[in-house]
Amino acid sequence: MGNLSGLLVFLLTVYSVNSLKCYVCSSTPSNEHCNRNAEECQAPLDTCMTTVDILGEVKAIVKQCSSLRTCAGAAGTASLDASGNGNEVTCCSSHLCNFSTAPTIQLCTWLLSLPLCLLILLIKQDG
């Protein structure tokens, strides 16, 4: 039991000390311009969020630190019409994971929930 408690404390410490770093930009027309600036996300922002607004040949890319809830909500309402106009939102949770604007970037929820799973395991063993 002591080993599991120690592991949990260690993982929670590492998880909170190593804050997430994301590329950030504000309404930039190209991904290359967006990837010139990286920022360390401040708690409770735990997700890199990329929004691509498309209107014909014009793109506006916004990258920022976000909360998982905000990013997931925005991704759930994002859509493109038959002409390819609209917006795409992608979420990810590893360092500088929002390098690309490709919609294949997926949220690594298992990494975000690892400390919670370990805590639940610890509580079940006590009970």
XYZ file of C-alpha atoms in Angstrom:
127
model
C 0.000 0.000 0.000
C 2.830 2.392 0.814
C 4.373 1.957 -2.620
C 1.101 2.796 -4.376
C 0.617 5.910 -2.245
C 4.167 7.033 -2.994
C 3.658 6.462 -6.714
C 0.439 8.457 -6.658
C 2.072 11.396 -4.875
C 5.007 11.292 -7.300
C 2.754 11.238 -10.391
C 0.578 14.071 -9.109
C 3.686 16.132 -8.341
C 5.225 15.525 -11.756
C 1.890 16.173 -13.438
C 1.436 19.541 -11.736
C 5.083 20.694 -11.932
C 5.516 20.025 -15.643
C 2.963 22.480 -16.953
C 1.822 22.245 -20.533
C 3.408 24.329 -23.255
C 1.371 25.288 -26.349
C 1.930 27.308 -29.482
C -0.087 30.521 -29.319
C -1.166 32.978 -31.984
C -4.043 35.272 -32.712
C -5.885 35.167 -36.062
C -2.866 34.292 -38.201
C -3.301 33.243 -41.855
C -0.612 30.529 -41.814
C 0.432 27.769 -39.473
C 4.111 28.742 -39.805
C 3.391 32.160 -38.283
C 1.470 30.540 -35.440
C 4.350 28.274 -34.508
C 6.749 31.131 -33.802
C 5.505 31.668 -30.264
C 5.100 29.088 -27.493
C 3.668 29.768 -24.071
C 3.543 27.864 -20.803
C -0.077 27.335 -19.839
C -1.139 28.475 -16.391
C -3.498 26.386 -14.235
C -6.306 25.510 -14.795
C -5.502 25.615 -18.536
C -4.506 22.043 -19.380
C -5.166 21.747 -23.117
C -3.767 23.213 -26.332
C -6.628 24.449 -28.507
C -6.403 25.238 -32.219
C -9.249 26.933 -34.071
C -9.174 27.291 -37.848
C -11.840 29.546 -39.373
C -12.225 29.030 -43.115
C -14.028 31.211 -45.638
C -13.152 30.262 -49.202
C -9.392 30.534 -49.595
C -9.023 32.642 -46.435
C -7.965 30.959 -43.196
C -7.630 32.462 -39.740
C -5.754 30.286 -37.250
C -5.918 30.838 -33.503
C -3.853 28.724 -31.087
C -4.105 29.071 -27.333
C -3.986 27.425 -23.938
C -7.437 26.310 -22.871
C -9.250 24.152 -20.375
C -10.315 20.691 -21.466
C -13.973 21.603 -20.948
C -13.776 24.747 -23.094
C -11.879 23.043 -25.905
C -14.127 19.988 -25.971
C -17.207 22.225 -26.038
C -15.846 24.284 -28.929
C -14.810 21.148 -30.828
C -18.294 19.718 -30.355
C -19.936 22.704 -32.006
C -17.392 23.291 -34.795
C -18.457 22.413 -38.320
C -17.703 22.916 -41.980
C -20.385 23.302 -44.626
C -20.444 21.521 -47.996
C -18.197 24.237 -49.465
C -15.587 23.776 -46.726
C -16.458 27.014 -44.968
C -16.832 27.198 -41.211
C -14.445 26.238 -38.455
C -12.473 23.325 -37.082
C -11.343 23.003 -33.489
C -8.739 20.517 -32.299
C -7.593 19.773 -28.762
C -4.460 18.058 -27.494
C -2.633 17.759 -24.206
C 1.075 17.130 -24.707
C 3.901 19.663 -24.978
C 3.683 21.707 -28.196
C 1.182 19.221 -29.613
C -0.668 21.937 -31.542
C 2.143 22.256 -34.088
C -0.116 21.195 -36.942
C -3.546 22.477 -37.894
C -4.537 19.045 -39.199
C -7.903 17.851 -37.877
C -6.382 14.475 -37.012
C -4.936 15.825 -33.763
C -6.755 13.977 -31.013
C -7.127 14.753 -27.340
C -5.111 12.385 -25.150
C -7.700 12.064 -22.425
C -6.021 9.049 -20.880
C -3.033 11.240 -20.007
C -5.290 13.826 -18.434
C -7.164 11.231 -16.411
C -4.161 9.176 -15.220
C -3.895 10.910 -11.815
C -7.651 10.509 -11.272
C -7.520 6.789 -12.138
C -4.650 6.258 -9.725
C -6.531 8.085 -7.001
C -9.613 5.919 -7.544
C -7.443 2.796 -7.409
C -5.905 4.005 -4.165
C -9.319 4.682 -2.603
C -10.629 1.239 -3.632
C -7.663 -0.449 -1.983
C -8.315 1.421 1.282
C -11.980 0.387 1.292
